[in-house]
Short mmCIF file of C-alpha atoms (C1' of nucleotides) in Angstrom, two decimals:
data_model
loop_
_atom_site.label_atom_id
_atom_site.label_comp_id
_atom_site.label_asym_id
_atom_site.label_seq_id
_atom_site.Cartn_x
_atom_site.Cartn_y
_atom_site.Cartn_z
CA MET A 66 -36.78 22.43 -2.40
CA SER A 67 -38.76 19.53 -0.53
CA GLU A 68 -41.61 20.69 -2.72
CA LYS A 69 -40.35 19.96 -5.92
CA THR A 70 -38.47 16.59 -5.04
CA HIS A 71 -41.76 15.14 -4.49
CA THR A 72 -44.13 14.55 -7.36
CA ARG A 73 -47.13 13.48 -5.03
CA ARG A 74 -49.00 16.67 -4.02
CA ARG A 75 -48.41 18.42 -0.82
CA PRO A 76 -50.79 20.87 1.14
CA ALA A 77 -49.58 24.29 1.39
CA GLY A 78 -49.80 26.40 4.34
CA ARG A 79 -50.70 25.07 7.63
CA ASP A 80 -51.07 21.28 6.81
CA ARG A 81 -47.46 21.24 6.02
CA ARG A 82 -46.80 21.26 9.52
CA THR A 83 -45.61 18.17 11.03
CA ALA A 84 -47.39 16.49 13.73
CA HIS A 85 -45.59 17.90 16.58
CA GLU A 86 -46.61 21.50 15.59
CA ARG A 87 -50.33 21.00 15.12
CA THR A 88 -52.40 22.81 17.27
CA GLN A 89 -55.52 21.60 19.15
CA GLU A 90 -57.87 22.58 16.43
CA ASP A 91 -55.88 20.51 13.76
CA GLU A 92 -55.87 17.73 16.05
CA GLU A 93 -59.84 18.05 16.25
CA GLU A 94 -59.85 18.53 12.60
CA THR A 95 -58.20 15.35 11.70
CA GLU A 96 -59.37 12.92 14.29
CA GLN A 97 -63.03 13.91 14.09
CA GLY A 98 -63.47 10.51 12.03
CA GLY A 99 -61.72 8.49 14.24
CA ASP A 100 -60.10 5.88 12.23
CA GLU A 101 -61.83 6.57 9.10
CA LEU A 102 -60.01 9.73 7.73
CA VAL A 103 -61.27 11.91 5.32
CA CYS A 104 -59.20 13.95 2.98
CA PRO A 105 -59.82 17.70 4.02
CA GLU A 106 -59.73 18.78 0.14
CA CYS A 107 -61.50 15.84 -1.58
CA SER A 108 -63.38 14.06 1.03
CA GLY A 109 -61.82 10.53 -0.28
CA ASN A 110 -60.40 7.97 1.98
CA VAL A 111 -57.19 8.41 3.77
CA ILE A 112 -54.58 5.32 3.77
CA GLN A 113 -51.35 4.96 5.74
CA ASP A 114 -48.44 4.73 3.80
CA GLU A 115 -46.15 2.82 6.47
CA GLU A 116 -43.19 3.05 4.71
CA HIS A 117 -43.01 6.63 4.36
CA GLY A 118 -44.43 7.03 7.52
CA GLU A 119 -47.11 9.27 5.81
CA THR A 120 -51.11 9.28 5.71
CA VAL A 121 -52.07 9.68 2.18
CA CYS A 122 -55.38 10.43 0.75
CA GLU A 123 -56.22 7.66 -1.87
CA GLU A 124 -58.48 10.02 -4.19
CA CYS A 125 -56.19 12.91 -4.74
CA GLY A 126 -52.59 11.79 -3.42
CA LEU A 127 -52.78 14.87 -0.51
CA VAL A 128 -50.44 14.17 2.09
CA VAL A 129 -52.70 14.54 5.27
CA GLU A 130 -50.04 13.96 8.02
CA GLU A 131 -46.37 13.33 7.25
CA ASP A 132 -43.45 11.97 9.40
CA SER A 133 -45.72 10.53 11.81
CA VAL A 134 -43.04 8.47 13.27
CA ASP A 135 -41.55 10.19 16.09
CA ARG A 136 -37.88 9.97 16.02
CA GLY A 137 -37.22 12.06 19.27
CA PRO A 138 -36.97 10.57 22.38
CA GLU A 139 -40.25 9.39 24.02
CA TRP A 140 -38.90 10.57 27.47
CA ARG A 141 -38.26 13.84 28.96
CA ALA A 142 -35.37 14.96 30.80
CA PHE A 143 -35.23 18.02 32.93
CA ASP A 144 -31.21 18.13 33.53
CA ALA A 145 -28.04 17.02 32.29
CA ALA A 146 -27.83 14.03 34.76
CA GLU A 147 -31.20 12.78 34.04
CA LYS A 148 -30.76 12.64 30.10
CA ASP A 149 -27.80 10.30 30.82
CA GLN A 150 -29.93 8.02 32.81
CA LYS A 151 -32.57 7.93 30.54
CA SER A 152 -30.95 7.83 27.59
CA ARG A 153 -30.52 4.24 25.89
CA VAL A 154 -28.09 5.12 23.40
CA GLY A 155 -24.49 4.48 23.66
CA ALA A 156 -21.24 6.04 22.14
CA PRO A 157 -21.68 6.10 18.28
CA THR A 158 -20.02 3.21 16.58
CA THR A 159 -16.82 3.85 14.74
CA ASN A 160 -14.99 2.00 11.76
CA THR A 161 -11.46 2.81 13.05
CA MET A 162 -11.87 0.22 15.38
CA HIS A 163 -12.00 -3.50 14.28
CA ASP A 164 -15.19 -4.07 16.51
CA LYS A 165 -16.45 -0.91 15.75
CA GLY A 166 -15.86 -0.11 19.66
CA LEU A 167 -18.58 -2.89 20.75
CA SER A 168 -16.07 -5.13 22.52
CA THR A 169 -16.73 -5.86 25.80
CA ASN A 170 -14.66 -3.52 28.38
CA ILE A 171 -14.09 -4.79 31.92
CA ASP A 172 -13.14 -2.05 34.47
CA TRP A 173 -9.95 -2.74 36.43
CA ARG A 174 -11.24 -1.56 39.62
CA ASP A 175 -12.74 -4.00 42.18
CA GLN A 176 -15.73 -2.36 42.69
CA ASP A 177 -19.30 -2.77 41.85
CA ALA A 178 -21.47 -0.25 39.81
CA TYR A 179 -22.02 1.48 43.31
CA GLY A 180 -18.40 2.12 43.90
CA ARG A 181 -18.45 -0.35 46.75
CA SER A 182 -15.31 -2.85 46.60
CA LEU A 183 -16.05 -6.24 45.82
CA GLY A 184 -15.77 -9.16 47.96
CA ALA A 185 -12.71 -12.01 47.72
CA ARG A 186 -15.13 -14.19 45.92
CA GLN A 187 -16.35 -11.64 43.52
CA ARG A 188 -12.85 -10.48 43.01
CA GLN A 189 -11.40 -13.31 42.29
CA LYS A 190 -14.28 -13.86 39.57
CA MET A 191 -13.65 -10.41 38.18
CA ARG A 192 -9.77 -11.43 37.54
CA ARG A 193 -10.88 -14.68 35.86
CA LEU A 194 -12.88 -12.75 33.67
CA ARG A 195 -10.83 -9.94 32.69
CA LYS A 196 -8.16 -12.44 32.05
CA TRP A 197 -10.32 -14.60 29.18
CA ASN A 198 -11.95 -11.10 28.08
CA GLU A 199 -8.32 -10.01 27.30
CA ARG A 200 -7.56 -13.48 25.83
CA PHE A 201 -10.15 -13.44 23.28
CA ARG A 202 -10.22 -9.87 22.54
CA THR A 203 -6.46 -10.11 21.28
CA ARG A 204 -6.97 -13.52 19.83
CA ASP A 205 -9.57 -12.20 17.52
CA SER A 206 -7.47 -8.90 16.96
CA LYS A 207 -4.84 -11.16 15.75
CA GLU A 208 -7.08 -13.06 13.52
CA ARG A 209 -8.44 -9.70 12.09
CA ASN A 210 -4.87 -8.53 11.43
CA LEU A 211 -3.78 -11.68 9.95
CA LYS A 212 -6.81 -11.56 7.61
CA GLN A 213 -6.17 -8.39 6.29
CA ALA A 214 -2.50 -8.76 6.11
CA LEU A 215 -3.13 -11.98 4.07
CA GLY A 216 -5.35 -10.06 1.68
CA GLU A 217 -2.82 -7.65 1.18
CA ILE A 218 -0.19 -10.29 0.49
CA ASP A 219 -2.29 -11.74 -1.96
CA ARG A 220 -2.89 -8.69 -3.57
CA MET A 221 0.57 -7.49 -4.03
CA ALA A 222 1.66 -11.05 -5.09
CA SER A 223 -0.77 -11.07 -7.82
CA ALA A 224 -0.10 -7.86 -9.03
CA LEU A 225 3.63 -8.69 -9.06
CA GLY A 226 2.68 -12.07 -10.86
CA LEU A 227 4.38 -13.78 -8.15
CA PRO A 228 3.69 -17.52 -8.03
CA ASP A 229 1.60 -19.39 -5.15
CA ASN A 230 4.50 -20.33 -3.36
CA VAL A 231 5.66 -17.15 -2.64
CA ARG A 232 2.30 -16.26 -1.38
CA GLU A 233 2.52 -19.15 0.93
CA THR A 234 6.12 -17.97 2.11
CA ALA A 235 5.22 -14.63 2.80
CA SER A 236 2.14 -15.50 4.57
CA VAL A 237 4.22 -18.03 6.93
CA ILE A 238 6.72 -15.24 7.47
CA TYR A 239 3.60 -12.94 8.51
CA ARG A 240 2.42 -15.31 10.62
CA ARG A 241 5.54 -15.71 12.69
CA ALA A 242 6.19 -12.17 12.67
CA LEU A 243 2.69 -11.69 14.29
CA ASP A 244 3.38 -14.57 16.75
CA GLU A 245 6.78 -12.83 17.52
CA ASP A 246 4.88 -9.68 18.39
CA LEU A 247 6.77 -7.53 15.88
CA LEU A 248 3.70 -6.07 14.87
CA PRO A 249 3.37 -3.06 17.37
CA GLY A 250 4.66 -0.14 16.21
CA ARG A 251 4.48 -1.13 12.52
CA SER A 252 2.08 -1.02 9.97
CA ILE A 253 0.03 -3.79 8.64
CA GLU A 254 0.99 -2.78 5.19
CA GLY A 255 4.52 -2.17 5.86
CA VAL A 256 5.08 -5.92 7.25
CA SER A 257 3.20 -7.36 4.77
CA THR A 258 4.93 -5.84 1.91
CA ALA A 259 8.14 -6.75 3.48
CA CYS A 260 7.02 -10.47 3.73
CA VAL A 261 6.25 -10.49 0.29
CA TYR A 262 9.94 -9.02 -0.84
CA ALA A 263 11.53 -11.38 1.75
CA ALA A 264 9.55 -14.57 0.30
CA ALA A 265 10.04 -13.38 -3.43
CA ARG A 266 13.75 -13.47 -2.41
CA MET A 267 13.78 -16.59 -0.70
CA ALA A 268 12.14 -18.26 -3.59
CA GLY A 269 14.48 -17.27 -5.97
CA VAL A 270 12.23 -14.90 -7.93
CA PRO A 271 13.39 -11.27 -6.48
CA ARG A 272 11.69 -8.26 -7.13
CA SER A 273 13.36 -5.02 -6.45
CA LEU A 274 12.32 -2.63 -3.77
CA ASP A 275 10.94 -0.15 -6.47
CA GLU A 276 8.61 -3.03 -8.10
CA ILE A 277 7.54 -3.97 -4.47
CA SER A 278 6.76 -0.55 -3.27
CA ASP A 279 5.06 0.40 -6.32
CA VAL A 280 2.36 -2.11 -5.79
CA SER A 281 2.06 -1.20 -1.82
CA ARG A 282 0.87 1.62 -0.09
CA VAL A 283 3.98 1.81 1.49
CA SER A 284 7.02 3.94 0.84
CA LYS A 285 10.18 2.37 -0.16
CA ASP A 286 12.10 3.33 2.68
CA GLU A 287 9.59 1.91 4.94
CA VAL A 288 9.51 -1.39 3.15
CA ALA A 289 13.48 -1.59 3.41
CA ARG A 290 13.68 -0.75 7.08
CA THR A 291 10.62 -3.16 7.86
CA TYR A 292 12.44 -5.76 5.55
CA ARG A 293 15.57 -5.64 7.81
CA TYR A 294 13.74 -5.65 10.61
CA VAL A 295 11.77 -8.56 10.10
CA VAL A 296 14.98 -10.75 8.75
CA ARG A 297 16.83 -9.85 11.77
CA GLU A 298 14.05 -10.48 14.30
CA LEU A 299 13.06 -13.64 12.55
CA LYS A 300 16.61 -14.58 11.57
CA LEU A 301 15.26 -15.37 7.89
CA GLU A 302 17.90 -16.72 5.66
CA VAL A 303 18.41 -14.52 2.72
CA LYS A 304 21.26 -14.69 0.51
CA PRO A 305 22.22 -11.38 -1.15
CA ALA A 306 20.28 -11.36 -4.31
CA ASP A 307 21.79 -13.17 -7.35
CA PRO A 308 21.85 -11.48 -10.58
CA GLU A 309 21.30 -14.85 -12.27
CA GLN A 310 17.49 -14.86 -10.94
CA TYR A 311 16.63 -11.37 -12.73
CA VAL A 312 17.94 -12.86 -15.73
CA PRO A 313 14.56 -15.08 -16.81
CA ARG A 314 12.54 -12.59 -16.19
CA PHE A 315 14.06 -9.66 -18.10
CA ALA A 316 14.71 -11.97 -20.91
CA SER A 317 11.24 -13.04 -21.28
CA SER A 318 9.96 -9.57 -21.19
CA LEU A 319 12.44 -9.02 -23.88
CA GLU A 320 11.13 -11.99 -25.65
CA LEU A 321 14.82 -13.14 -26.21
CA SER A 322 15.60 -16.75 -27.03
CA GLU A 323 16.64 -19.26 -24.52
CA GLU A 324 19.94 -19.01 -26.23
CA SER A 325 20.35 -15.51 -24.91
CA GLU A 326 19.10 -16.47 -21.56
CA MET A 327 21.78 -18.93 -21.23
CA ARG A 328 24.76 -16.95 -22.73
CA ALA A 329 23.33 -14.29 -19.94
CA LYS A 330 23.66 -16.82 -17.24
CA GLN A 331 27.02 -17.89 -18.35
CA LEU A 332 28.33 -13.96 -18.38
CA LEU A 333 27.26 -13.65 -14.83
CA LYS A 334 28.58 -16.81 -13.81
CA ASN A 335 32.05 -16.11 -15.39
CA ALA A 336 32.05 -12.81 -13.68
CA LYS A 337 31.15 -13.64 -10.73
CA GLU A 338 34.27 -16.22 -10.35
CA LYS A 339 36.22 -13.12 -11.75
CA GLY A 340 34.77 -11.31 -8.76
CA VAL A 341 33.83 -8.41 -10.98
CA HIS A 342 30.65 -7.94 -8.89
CA SER A 343 31.45 -6.52 -5.75
CA GLY A 344 28.94 -3.67 -4.38
CA LYS A 345 27.33 -3.63 -7.78
CA SER A 346 23.73 -3.61 -8.03
CA PRO A 347 22.69 -7.22 -9.02
CA VAL A 348 19.87 -5.79 -11.08
CA GLY A 349 22.27 -4.10 -13.09
CA LEU A 350 24.49 -6.54 -13.60
CA ALA A 351 21.71 -8.93 -14.74
CA ALA A 352 20.55 -6.14 -17.07
CA ALA A 353 23.96 -5.78 -18.60
CA ALA A 354 24.31 -9.52 -19.09
CA VAL A 355 21.15 -9.75 -20.75
CA TYR A 356 22.07 -6.84 -23.19
CA ALA A 357 25.40 -8.34 -23.76
CA ALA A 358 23.91 -11.72 -24.40
CA ALA A 359 21.30 -10.41 -27.12
CA LEU A 360 24.41 -8.60 -28.60
CA LEU A 361 26.25 -11.90 -28.72
CA THR A 362 23.47 -13.77 -29.95
CA ASN A 363 22.67 -11.26 -32.69
CA GLU A 364 19.03 -10.42 -31.38
CA LYS A 365 17.95 -7.09 -31.55
CA THR A 366 17.64 -5.19 -28.32
CA THR A 367 18.46 -1.74 -27.31
CA GLN A 368 19.99 -0.59 -24.07
CA ALA A 369 16.98 1.48 -23.55
CA ALA A 370 14.58 -1.53 -23.99
CA VAL A 371 16.85 -3.32 -21.55
CA SER A 372 16.96 -0.45 -19.00
CA GLU A 373 13.12 -0.13 -19.38
CA VAL A 374 12.29 -3.66 -18.15
CA ALA A 375 15.15 -3.64 -15.61
CA ASP A 376 14.23 -0.32 -14.25
CA ILE A 377 18.20 0.50 -14.58
CA SER A 378 19.65 3.60 -16.11
CA GLU A 379 21.49 2.90 -19.59
CA VAL A 380 24.73 4.19 -18.43
CA THR A 381 24.74 1.49 -15.62
CA ILE A 382 24.10 -0.95 -18.25
CA ARG A 383 27.08 0.26 -20.52
CA ASN A 384 29.38 0.11 -17.62
CA ARG A 385 28.33 -3.18 -16.47
CA TYR A 386 28.45 -5.03 -19.63
CA HIS A 387 31.82 -3.51 -20.56
CA GLU A 388 33.03 -5.11 -17.42
CA LEU A 389 31.52 -8.44 -18.29
CA LEU A 390 32.78 -8.43 -21.48
CA GLU A 391 36.35 -7.60 -20.38
CA ALA A 392 35.93 -10.63 -17.91
CA GLU A 393 34.96 -12.61 -20.67
CA ASP A 394 37.72 -11.87 -22.90
CA GLY A 395 40.18 -12.52 -20.12
CA LEU A 396 38.82 -15.88 -20.06
CA ILE A 397 38.86 -16.64 -23.78
CA ALA A 398 42.32 -15.16 -24.00
"C1'" DA B 935 26.42 13.39 10.71
"C1'" DT B 936 30.08 11.90 6.95
"C1'" DG B 937 32.96 9.99 3.40
"C1'" DG B 938 33.58 6.94 -0.08
"C1'" DT B 939 31.17 4.38 -3.58
"C1'" DT B 940 27.75 3.45 -7.09
"C1'" DT B 941 23.94 5.02 -9.69
"C1'" DT B 942 21.34 8.48 -12.16
"C1'" DT B 943 20.67 12.26 -14.81
"C1'" DA B 944 21.68 15.63 -18.60
"C1'" DC B 945 24.31 16.62 -22.40
"C1'" DT B 946 27.31 15.68 -26.16
"C1'" DG B 947 29.54 13.57 -30.48
"C1'" DC B 948 29.52 9.73 -33.60
"C1'" DG B 949 28.23 7.02 -37.05
"C1'" DT B 950 24.24 4.36 -39.66
"C1'" DC B 951 19.35 3.96 -41.59
"C1'" DG C 1406 16.96 13.80 -39.09
"C1'" DA C 1407 15.85 10.07 -35.93
"C1'" DC C 1408 17.89 6.50 -33.89
"C1'" DG C 1409 21.39 3.62 -31.04
"C1'" DC C 1410 25.51 3.88 -28.98
"C1'" DG C 1411 29.56 5.50 -26.17
"C1'" DG C 1412 31.58 8.69 -23.27
"C1'" DT C 1413 31.75 12.53 -19.60
"C1'" DA C 1414 30.86 15.44 -15.22
"C1'" DA C 1415 27.98 16.60 -11.73
"C1'" DA C 1416 24.30 15.44 -8.75
"C1'" DA C 1417 22.01 12.12 -6.08
"C1'" DA C 1418 21.48 7.93 -3.83
"C1'" DC C 1419 23.43 4.20 -0.87
"C1'" DC C 1420 26.36 2.29 2.88
"C1'" DA C 1421 29.18 1.61 6.56
"C1'" DT C 1422 31.21 3.99 10.03
#
DNA sequence: ATGGTTTTTACTGCGTC
DNA sequence: GACGCGGTAAAAACCAT
């Protein structure tokens, strides 16, 4: 295998052995000219290829000596304890920890390296060190957390086409959540998603849970759960979604006129006064209003199209828009 | 967990282009 | 015949308890 991947010439047989395996006689053979090595095949000059750790003949390209760097430990250990002592490498670094496991850890015991207990002065000092170490560690763990969350928020917001102020709001909410220690036990993903959802609603440009969870790596259930939790803990003022807020978005997705948009809003206002909506999904109501408005203004739309952009079933649109029209008729008559 | 309400799914029939 | 629309029944989802 290795023979084929290398285009340079390779010696066959005994010369292919690495430096470690060379026997005494090999040693003498290669060493005889001191530093001025000569290629055993063509007697050309031999040079060091530092990059590859090989010694190569200038003339014929013969690799006289390969792997001249010894990658093993330079010390020898005769038992496990000695190995531990002599080894200068620690635990492997890991990416699952924010600092790759390289942060400082201070033992909680007031003992020195030999297990003797510390004097009062030293104990004081260690206590201070622990305190500060902890402070720094949690501080930048929060920083990192925040950084990642903000990235997520940004990503989701732009995927949903949400304006900058929503991102701002979402970030602020997230910061608060972090400050109030709402994160432990919850995923960064989940909380940032919930923040985006809340921010969008507060800014009057709501997105449905479905839309939100589509761009998030978190399930709809978790978003909803986390959202409720965050709202409760932070005492956020989020009014129940107003159907009217969905209208502009639907209308523009369907390329309807301003007029239809206005009509849809009127329809909803009227319906609200009549109390037609109670427990009905705001999205469904909005979709129905948009559809009804399009009908009233003689603009062509299909229930299917509205149901598509509103992500609501046609049946629901039918039911709602009947109710809307009834309410309207009652007003006119 | 449960029961009531709303929404969705799936299907059918009707009229129009 | 495909399409848009209306209706229905049963299933599923949702919500408060």
